[in-house]
Amino acid sequence: MSPAAARTRAGELTDHILRARDAYYGEDAEIVDDATYDAWMHELEQLERLHPELQGQDSPTQSVGAASATLFAPVTHAERMLSLDNVFSEEEFLAWAARVERDAGRPVRYLCELKIDGLALSLRYERGRLTSAATRGDGRVGEDVTENVRRITTIPTTLSGTGHPDLVEVRGEVFFTVADFTALNAFQQEQGDRLFANPRNAASGSLRQKAEGKTERQLRAMTERLSRLRMTVHGVGAWADPPVAAQSEVYDLLKGWGLPVSSYFRVVEDAAEAAEFIRHYGEHRHDVEHEIDGIVIKVDDLALHDELGATSRAPRWAIAYKYPPEQVNTTLLDIVVSVGRTGRATPFAVMAPAQVAGSVVRQATLHNQDVVKAKGVLIGDTVVLRKAGDVIPEVLGPVVELRDGSERAFVMPVRCPECGSPLAPAKEGDIDLRCPNSRSCPAQVRGRVEHIGSRGALDIEGLGEVSAAALTQPVRPEIPPLVTEAGLFDLTAGDLFPIDVVVRDAETGLPRLLEDGTADTRSPFRRQRKKSDPPFDPGGAFDGDATHIVSRAAQELLANLERAKTKELWRFLVALSIRHVGPVAARALAQWFGSIRAIRDASRDELAAVDGVGGIIADAVTEWFEIDWHCEIVDRWEAAGAQLATPGHPGPGAAAAGGGVLDGVTVVATGTLEGYTREGAQEAILRAGGKAASSVSKKTDFVAAGPGAGSKLAKAEELGVPIIDAAQFHLLVTEGPSALSGQGPSSS
């Protein structure tokens, strides 16, 4: 591969990896399977070995996790939380062990333990008392989840025993057992809440939630989730002088302090015994109380940890063995087509339920009609199913030898299964077919409404998958309350009360029928009256009818919609589903223009000139506002009281020179700045009236650089731009440039 081609491919891989990391760590979502992610990382590592000039400090191969989200306060780890390198075969593991023993120059004992599929957590104890708990984040700065961790009964707030150091960070994994995950989903279903996809997402989603703004019912549900969480500790950080010589002795010490230590670890004498441990749990992985996705093998001798050292992202004295995806045979019952938020029509395999990698699988995406053809599957086939990376179900292909002639080919529909519009590619050459009826196709409206309620947009509690479907499904009344999302903030109890939705079979996705052959319909927004309810008053405020009353879920949804009207402007921009406009671009537009009206009236060039926007996003915004029904959404939201302008904003462009202590000052923040997330640093600059630039130029006044600053720091040094550290950055955004007079860069 030529250097130019290598650079292009490395850029593509970096984009894929960072997007997957942001979704996984910041949104508790898995947009790609582990096997694909690992393949991307492996390919990028290979490219960087062949072309060392491609490996910058900000490369995914040199970093851990993802930057902490803005939902929680940042916590700087006293010692970095590293990740682990992976091996995928016994041969790769033995090769790693051979390198370790060569570098050690002496026989090595290994500690083998199960790799729990959970959420990494760091507990900070000072003189035996828990002072903070934080997620991994990017390895240097995580999210402060202390208040939630204090509700997990298996984590002690005060250590037992004696001999506690002044400061120690205890690292481990938070998870649900298989039994507790099953019970949790049963509880979710009973409460009418969305089910969790898998234990890892459930653990992350439960720990990364805020009590603020929740109703009593929601707080009870939150407590129920947290009370079921468990933790297993597997290491320490920031411990100046541990009184032990081996990793296994650390575990004994931690256990004596009352911390939960795994009972499944084993110390072995050599790599051959470690390989035997790997094989054993490969066969018995589902005999364990919790989900595992591999085995972690560590050098037991702590002195060797120091000798072997670490790379920028992983220790050289430990490795993770990842088990291959499991495969089973099952029957392909049907192939149904689902339409998503963007109108894309996606075929899904509907299969006889199959136990794969510890859970029951009934459906798997087939992506598009060309993939169905390429896989060669027929409806009625026995197919090979796997859970790629133990997460994403995938149909590999048919078992042709078992065909009996009753199988039939899949035919891609020519019309949208939800609204009947003709399906077509968005542009010439596209493989995917899309429904062009973006305005009122129920599937697309449903997807957009669910997106509005998501954490990344308006974060509306109760506006999830179930509510979005109910509000956009034309069952009863025949015209749904929301033909488009324009009417979202006009909803009343009277709109919600009559809604019935079709109950669908979990295996086939088809409507469930009653004995008389009619569809089983139910309401998520009303319930039968009880004797304790106030009597029905036809002349009073709407509360149902003589036999039914508006449900608590409906009341809470309406209250949450009312609260959402005052959310930040950038969140409304994300909620509008404008192509390419994510949180970063939305923040830039909101800070610069200050209102939806100003953005709507801006020219393409004015939009593109905003730092962090550019031509592609500017085109998307301009094109979005050229569509009448899009403008209707904005007009109706505004008429309903949604705050589509930043209070006190002086007008377009003024955010960059808003009269604060950084009036007219351009600052670039790069690397890890203690006390600030990446987005938090940018917001601090903007709040102070400065311009938060994304690249360094001669016009840059200051570069605030922390660990991992990379190429921006080098550019600043080359141009002679003043470089400041985290402490000086805090002075700059709170007191202005004059506070730095006479100061040199202070030590971080």
PDB file of N, CA and C in Angstrom, residues 1-7 9-10 43-56:
ATOM      1  N   MET A   1       0.850  -1.192   0.000  1.00  0.00           N
ATOM      2  CA  MET A   1       0.000   0.000   0.000  1.00  0.00           C
ATOM      3  C   MET A   1       0.883   1.239   0.000  1.00  0.00           C
ATOM      4  N   SER A   2       0.557   2.211  -0.859  1.00  0.00           N
ATOM      5  CA  SER A   2       1.341   3.432  -0.938  1.00  0.00           C
ATOM      6  C   SER A   2       1.133   4.260   0.322  1.00  0.00           C
ATOM      7  N   PRO A   3       2.058   5.168   0.657  1.00  0.00           N
ATOM      8  CA  PRO A   3       1.888   6.025   1.832  1.00  0.00           C
ATOM      9  C   PRO A   3       0.589   6.823   1.799  1.00  0.00           C
ATOM     10  N   ALA A   4       0.209   7.317   0.610  1.00  0.00           N
ATOM     11  CA  ALA A   4      -1.028   8.100   0.497  1.00  0.00           C
ATOM     12  C   ALA A   4      -2.258   7.230   0.774  1.00  0.00           C
ATOM     13  N   ALA A   5      -2.257   6.020   0.215  1.00  0.00           N
ATOM     14  CA  ALA A   5      -3.385   5.102   0.442  1.00  0.00           C
ATOM     15  C   ALA A   5      -3.438   4.679   1.910  1.00  0.00           C
ATOM     16  N   ALA A   6      -2.266   4.460   2.509  1.00  0.00           N
ATOM     17  CA  ALA A   6      -2.211   4.072   3.920  1.00  0.00           C
ATOM     18  C   ALA A   6      -2.778   5.176   4.809  1.00  0.00           C
ATOM     19  N   ARG A   7      -2.429   6.423   4.491  1.00  0.00           N
ATOM     20  CA  ARG A   7      -2.942   7.549   5.277  1.00  0.00           C
ATOM     21  C   ARG A   7      -4.464   7.649   5.161  1.00  0.00           C
ATOM     22  N   ARG A   9      -6.590   5.188   4.423  1.00  0.00           N
ATOM     23  CA  ARG A   9      -7.208   4.062   5.132  1.00  0.00           C
ATOM     24  C   ARG A   9      -7.108   4.234   6.643  1.00  0.00           C
ATOM     25  N   ALA A  10      -5.986   4.743   7.129  1.00  0.00           N
ATOM     26  CA  ALA A  10      -5.833   4.973   8.570  1.00  0.00           C
ATOM     27  C   ALA A  10      -6.858   5.989   9.066  1.00  0.00           C
ATOM     28  N   GLU A  43      -6.049  -3.833  12.106  1.00  0.00           N
ATOM     29  CA  GLU A  43      -5.605  -3.285  10.818  1.00  0.00           C
ATOM     30  C   GLU A  43      -4.893  -1.948  11.008  1.00  0.00           C
ATOM     31  N   LEU A  44      -5.425  -1.101  11.904  1.00  0.00           N
ATOM     32  CA  LEU A  44      -4.790   0.195  12.150  1.00  0.00           C
ATOM     33  C   LEU A  44      -3.411   0.015  12.781  1.00  0.00           C
ATOM     34  N   GLU A  45      -3.298  -0.927  13.714  1.00  0.00           N
ATOM     35  CA  GLU A  45      -1.995  -1.206  14.326  1.00  0.00           C
ATOM     36  C   GLU A  45      -0.983  -1.664  13.279  1.00  0.00           C
ATOM     37  N   GLN A  46      -1.436  -2.521  12.342  1.00  0.00           N
ATOM     38  CA  GLN A  46      -0.555  -2.999  11.291  1.00  0.00           C
ATOM     39  C   GLN A  46      -0.100  -1.840  10.391  1.00  0.00           C
ATOM     40  N   LEU A  47      -1.031  -0.958  10.019  1.00  0.00           N
ATOM     41  CA  LEU A  47      -0.683   0.188   9.178  1.00  0.00           C
ATOM     42  C   LEU A  47       0.329   1.092   9.882  1.00  0.00           C
ATOM     43  N   GLU A  48       0.129   1.300  11.185  1.00  0.00           N
ATOM     44  CA  GLU A  48       1.036   2.184  11.918  1.00  0.00           C
ATOM     45  C   GLU A  48       2.411   1.557  12.108  1.00  0.00           C
ATOM     46  N   ARG A  49       2.458   0.236  12.152  1.00  0.00           N
ATOM     47  CA  ARG A  49       3.780  -0.419  12.219  1.00  0.00           C
ATOM     48  C   ARG A  49       4.530  -0.258  10.900  1.00  0.00           C
ATOM     49  N   LEU A  50       3.787  -0.362   9.796  1.00  0.00           N
ATOM     50  CA  LEU A  50       4.412  -0.227   8.474  1.00  0.00           C
ATOM     51  C   LEU A  50       4.695   1.237   8.121  1.00  0.00           C
ATOM     52  N   HIS A  51       3.882   2.147   8.670  1.00  0.00           N
ATOM     53  CA  HIS A  51       4.034   3.577   8.379  1.00  0.00           C
ATOM     54  C   HIS A  51       4.038   4.335   9.711  1.00  0.00           C
ATOM     55  N   PRO A  52       5.144   4.345  10.444  1.00  0.00           N
ATOM     56  CA  PRO A  52       5.197   4.953  11.787  1.00  0.00           C
ATOM     57  C   PRO A  52       4.757   6.412  11.821  1.00  0.00           C
ATOM     58  N   GLU A  53       4.886   7.117  10.710  1.00  0.00           N
ATOM     59  CA  GLU A  53       4.511   8.535  10.694  1.00  0.00           C
ATOM     60  C   GLU A  53       3.001   8.732  10.894  1.00  0.00           C
ATOM     61  N   LEU A  54       2.204   7.661  10.733  1.00  0.00           N
ATOM     62  CA  LEU A  54       0.753   7.761  10.907  1.00  0.00           C
ATOM     63  C   LEU A  54       0.335   7.704  12.364  1.00  0.00           C
ATOM     64  N   GLN A  55       1.245   7.277  13.246  1.00  0.00           N
ATOM     65  CA  GLN A  55       0.879   7.047  14.652  1.00  0.00           C
ATOM     66  C   GLN A  55       1.110   8.312  15.469  1.00  0.00           C
ATOM     67  N   GLY A  56       0.055   9.098  15.656  1.00  0.00           N
ATOM     68  CA  GLY A  56       0.134  10.273  16.511  1.00  0.00           C
ATOM     69  C   GLY A  56      -0.284   9.928  17.926  1.00  0.00           C
TER      70      GLY A  56
END
